[in-house]
């Protein structure tokens, strides 16, 4: 990675197939979400995902659940995975894109991610169950899932909140989102930060 890439705030996007994960610095999210640090002690980063409450939390979910989630607005959840180091150590075989944004852009993104969480007692996010892998968990979300607001368009909107040139309408699928992220990274879309982008293709 060139020396200039050290400038700006790093974000990572990980392609899990149907879903994508947005990796963010833990401290910023913990400042906004009371109790998160107690739930995930020792986190340096959080991988954040979002999706339909039933489909996302169901192993081997079939086409019927997927169709139900798309056809009318449904309840949603946020998926968090605690990482003690950058995502390349956890997902070396998966496609990843690293992007850098301004400090103000990162703060906007963190505000919007935190705003998605439904809050309960003492303003804490509502835990609904263990996550899909690693040190992860699901939390209730305030938002509704539907055809035009999917797991990947949600991530695209959060990247746009950070100032990246994303078009959610072209990010319905993980592939569409990753293509935009790759283009942004390769084009050095954060030129003001002196960053020229880093892309890691899937292994194999």
CSV table of C-alpha atoms in Angstrom, one decimal:
chain,number,residue,atom,x,y,z
A,1,UNK,CA,0.0,0.0,0.0
A,2,UNK,CA,1.5,3.4,-0.9
A,3,UNK,CA,2.4,5.8,1.8
A,4,UNK,CA,-0.3,8.2,0.7
A,5,UNK,CA,-2.9,5.6,1.6
A,6,UNK,CA,-2.2,6.2,5.3
A,7,UNK,CA,-4.2,9.5,5.0
A,8,UNK,CA,-7.9,9.5,5.6
A,9,UNK,CA,-10.1,7.1,7.6
A,10,UNK,CA,-10.2,3.5,6.5
A,11,UNK,CA,-13.4,1.6,5.7
A,12,UNK,CA,-13.5,-2.0,4.5
A,13,UNK,CA,-16.2,-3.7,2.5
A,14,UNK,CA,-16.4,-7.6,2.5
A,15,UNK,CA,-18.4,-9.7,0.0
A,16,UNK,CA,-20.1,-12.6,1.7
A,17,UNK,CA,-22.1,-13.6,-1.4
A,18,UNK,CA,-25.7,-12.6,-0.7
A,19,UNK,CA,-24.7,-10.0,1.9
A,20,UNK,CA,-21.9,-7.6,2.3
A,21,UNK,CA,-20.2,-6.4,5.6
A,22,UNK,CA,-19.1,-2.9,6.3
A,23,UNK,CA,-16.1,-2.8,8.7
A,24,UNK,CA,-15.8,0.3,10.9
A,25,UNK,CA,-13.6,1.3,13.8
A,26,UNK,CA,-15.1,0.1,17.0
A,27,UNK,CA,-14.6,3.2,19.2
A,28,UNK,CA,-16.8,5.4,17.1
A,29,UNK,CA,-19.7,3.0,17.2
A,30,UNK,CA,-19.3,2.3,20.9
A,31,UNK,CA,-19.5,6.0,21.7
A,32,UNK,CA,-23.0,6.1,20.1
A,33,UNK,CA,-24.4,2.8,21.3
A,34,UNK,CA,-24.4,2.3,25.1
A,35,UNK,CA,-23.5,-1.2,26.3
A,36,UNK,CA,-21.9,-2.3,23.0
A,37,UNK,CA,-18.4,-2.4,24.5
A,38,UNK,CA,-19.7,-4.6,27.4
A,39,UNK,CA,-21.3,-7.0,24.9
A,40,UNK,CA,-18.2,-7.2,22.7
A,41,UNK,CA,-15.1,-6.6,24.9
A,42,UNK,CA,-11.8,-6.0,23.1
A,43,UNK,CA,-13.3,-5.0,19.7
A,44,UNK,CA,-11.1,-2.9,17.4
A,45,UNK,CA,-13.5,-3.1,14.5
A,46,UNK,CA,-17.1,-4.0,13.9
A,47,UNK,CA,-18.3,-5.7,10.7
A,48,UNK,CA,-21.9,-4.3,10.2
A,49,UNK,CA,-24.6,-5.8,8.1
A,50,UNK,CA,-28.3,-5.2,7.8
A,51,UNK,CA,-31.2,-7.2,6.5
A,52,UNK,CA,-34.7,-8.7,6.8
A,53,UNK,CA,-35.2,-10.0,10.4
A,54,UNK,CA,-36.4,-13.5,9.5
A,55,UNK,CA,-34.3,-14.2,6.4
A,56,UNK,CA,-31.0,-12.9,7.8
A,57,UNK,CA,-31.3,-14.9,11.0
A,58,UNK,CA,-32.4,-18.2,9.4
A,59,UNK,CA,-29.8,-20.7,8.4
A,60,UNK,CA,-30.4,-22.2,4.9
A,61,UNK,CA,-33.1,-19.7,4.2
A,62,UNK,CA,-35.0,-20.6,1.1
A,63,UNK,CA,-36.5,-18.7,-1.8
A,64,UNK,CA,-39.9,-18.4,-0.1
A,65,UNK,CA,-38.4,-16.3,2.7
A,66,UNK,CA,-36.4,-14.3,0.3
A,67,UNK,CA,-39.6,-13.5,-1.8
A,68,UNK,CA,-41.5,-12.6,1.3
A,69,UNK,CA,-38.8,-10.2,2.4
A,70,UNK,CA,-38.8,-8.4,-1.0
A,71,UNK,CA,-42.5,-8.2,-1.7
A,72,UNK,CA,-43.6,-6.1,1.2
A,73,UNK,CA,-41.9,-4.1,4.0
A,74,UNK,CA,-40.7,-6.3,6.9
A,75,UNK,CA,-38.9,-5.9,10.2
A,76,UNK,CA,-35.1,-5.8,10.0
A,77,UNK,CA,-32.0,-6.4,12.1
A,78,UNK,CA,-28.4,-5.2,12.3
A,79,UNK,CA,-25.7,-7.9,12.3
A,80,UNK,CA,-22.5,-7.0,14.2
A,81,UNK,CA,-19.3,-9.0,14.3
A,82,UNK,CA,-16.5,-8.0,16.7
A,83,UNK,CA,-13.0,-8.0,15.1
A,84,UNK,CA,-9.8,-7.5,17.1
A,85,UNK,CA,-7.8,-6.7,13.9
A,86,UNK,CA,-8.5,-5.6,10.3
A,87,UNK,CA,-10.7,-7.9,8.2
A,88,UNK,CA,-8.0,-9.4,6.1
A,89,UNK,CA,-7.1,-11.5,9.1
A,90,UNK,CA,-10.6,-12.8,9.5
A,91,UNK,CA,-11.7,-13.1,5.8
A,92,UNK,CA,-8.5,-13.8,3.8
A,93,UNK,CA,-10.4,-15.8,1.2
A,94,UNK,CA,-13.2,-13.3,0.6
A,95,UNK,CA,-13.3,-10.3,-1.8
A,96,UNK,CA,-12.6,-7.1,0.1
A,97,UNK,CA,-12.3,-3.4,-0.9
A,98,UNK,CA,-10.6,-0.8,1.3
A,99,UNK,CA,-11.7,2.8,1.0
A,100,UNK,CA,-10.7,5.9,2.9
A,101,UNK,CA,-13.0,8.8,3.8
A,102,UNK,CA,-12.7,12.1,5.6
A,103,UNK,CA,-13.1,12.3,9.3
A,104,UNK,CA,-16.3,14.2,8.8
A,105,UNK,CA,-17.5,11.6,6.4
A,106,UNK,CA,-16.8,8.8,8.9
A,107,UNK,CA,-18.7,10.6,11.6
A,108,UNK,CA,-21.7,11.0,9.4
A,109,UNK,CA,-21.6,7.3,8.5
A,110,UNK,CA,-21.3,6.3,12.2
A,111,UNK,CA,-24.3,8.5,13.1
A,112,UNK,CA,-26.4,6.9,10.4
A,113,UNK,CA,-25.4,3.3,11.4
A,114,UNK,CA,-26.2,4.0,15.0
A,115,UNK,CA,-29.5,5.6,14.1
A,116,UNK,CA,-30.6,2.3,12.5
A,117,UNK,CA,-30.5,0.5,15.9
A,118,UNK,CA,-33.8,0.2,17.9
A,119,UNK,CA,-33.2,1.2,21.5
A,120,UNK,CA,-34.5,-0.3,24.7
A,121,UNK,CA,-33.7,0.1,28.3
A,122,UNK,CA,-31.1,2.8,29.1
A,123,UNK,CA,-31.0,3.6,25.4
A,124,UNK,CA,-29.2,0.3,24.7
A,125,UNK,CA,-29.5,-1.5,21.4
A,126,UNK,CA,-31.9,-4.5,21.6
A,127,UNK,CA,-30.0,-7.8,21.2
A,128,UNK,CA,-32.0,-10.5,19.5
A,129,UNK,CA,-29.6,-13.5,19.3
A,130,UNK,CA,-26.1,-14.8,18.3
A,131,UNK,CA,-24.6,-13.8,15.0
A,132,UNK,CA,-23.9,-15.9,11.9
A,133,UNK,CA,-20.1,-16.4,12.6
A,134,UNK,CA,-17.3,-15.4,14.9
A,135,UNK,CA,-18.1,-13.1,17.8
A,136,UNK,CA,-21.3,-11.8,16.4
A,137,UNK,CA,-24.8,-10.8,17.3
A,138,UNK,CA,-28.1,-9.6,15.9
A,139,UNK,CA,-29.8,-6.4,17.1
A,140,UNK,CA,-33.3,-5.0,16.4
A,141,UNK,CA,-33.4,-2.2,13.7
A,142,UNK,CA,-35.8,0.7,13.4
A,143,UNK,CA,-35.8,0.4,9.6
A,144,UNK,CA,-38.0,-1.6,7.2
A,145,UNK,CA,-36.7,-4.0,4.6
A,146,UNK,CA,-38.3,-4.1,1.1
A,147,UNK,CA,-37.4,-4.4,-2.6
A,148,UNK,CA,-35.9,-0.9,-2.8
A,149,UNK,CA,-34.2,-1.1,0.6
A,150,UNK,CA,-32.2,-4.3,0.8
A,151,UNK,CA,-29.1,-5.4,2.7
A,152,UNK,CA,-26.8,-4.1,0.0
A,153,UNK,CA,-28.6,-0.8,-0.8
A,154,UNK,CA,-28.4,-0.1,3.0
A,155,UNK,CA,-24.7,-0.5,2.9
A,156,UNK,CA,-24.5,1.6,-0.3
A,157,UNK,CA,-26.4,4.4,1.5
A,158,UNK,CA,-24.1,4.3,4.4
A,159,UNK,CA,-21.1,4.6,2.1
A,160,UNK,CA,-22.8,7.6,0.4
A,161,UNK,CA,-23.3,9.1,3.8
A,162,UNK,CA,-19.5,9.0,4.2
A,163,UNK,CA,-19.2,10.9,0.9
A,164,UNK,CA,-18.4,8.1,-1.5
A,165,UNK,CA,-20.0,8.1,-5.0
A,166,UNK,CA,-22.4,5.3,-4.5
A,167,UNK,CA,-25.7,4.7,-6.3
A,168,UNK,CA,-28.0,2.5,-4.1
A,169,UNK,CA,-30.3,1.7,-7.1
A,170,UNK,CA,-27.4,-0.1,-8.7
A,171,UNK,CA,-26.5,-2.0,-5.5
A,172,UNK,CA,-29.5,-4.3,-5.1
A,173,UNK,CA,-27.1,-7.3,-5.2
A,174,UNK,CA,-23.7,-7.8,-3.5
A,175,UNK,CA,-22.1,-7.9,-6.9
A,176,UNK,CA,-23.5,-4.5,-7.9
A,177,UNK,CA,-22.3,-3.0,-4.6
A,178,UNK,CA,-18.8,-4.4,-4.9
A,179,UNK,CA,-18.5,-3.2,-8.5
A,180,UNK,CA,-19.2,0.4,-7.3
A,181,UNK,CA,-16.8,0.0,-4.4
A,182,UNK,CA,-14.0,-1.3,-6.6
A,183,UNK,CA,-14.5,1.5,-9.1
A,184,UNK,CA,-14.4,4.1,-6.3
A,185,UNK,CA,-11.2,2.5,-4.9
A,186,UNK,CA,-9.5,2.2,-8.2
A,187,UNK,CA,-10.4,5.7,-9.3
A,188,UNK,CA,-9.0,7.2,-6.1
A,189,UNK,CA,-12.4,8.8,-5.4
A,190,UNK,CA,-11.0,10.2,-2.1
A,191,UNK,CA,-8.3,12.1,-3.9
A,192,UNK,CA,-8.5,15.0,-1.4
A,193,UNK,CA,-7.2,12.5,1.2
A,194,UNK,CA,-4.4,11.4,-1.2
A,195,UNK,CA,-5.7,7.8,-1.4
A,196,UNK,CA,-5.6,5.7,-4.5
A,197,UNK,CA,-7.6,2.7,-3.3
A,198,UNK,CA,-6.9,-0.9,-2.4
A,199,UNK,CA,-8.7,-3.9,-3.8
A,200,UNK,CA,-8.4,-7.5,-2.6
A,201,UNK,CA,-10.0,-10.1,-4.9
A,202,UNK,CA,-11.5,-13.3,-3.6
A,203,UNK,CA,-9.0,-16.1,-3.1
A,204,UNK,CA,-9.0,-19.0,-5.6
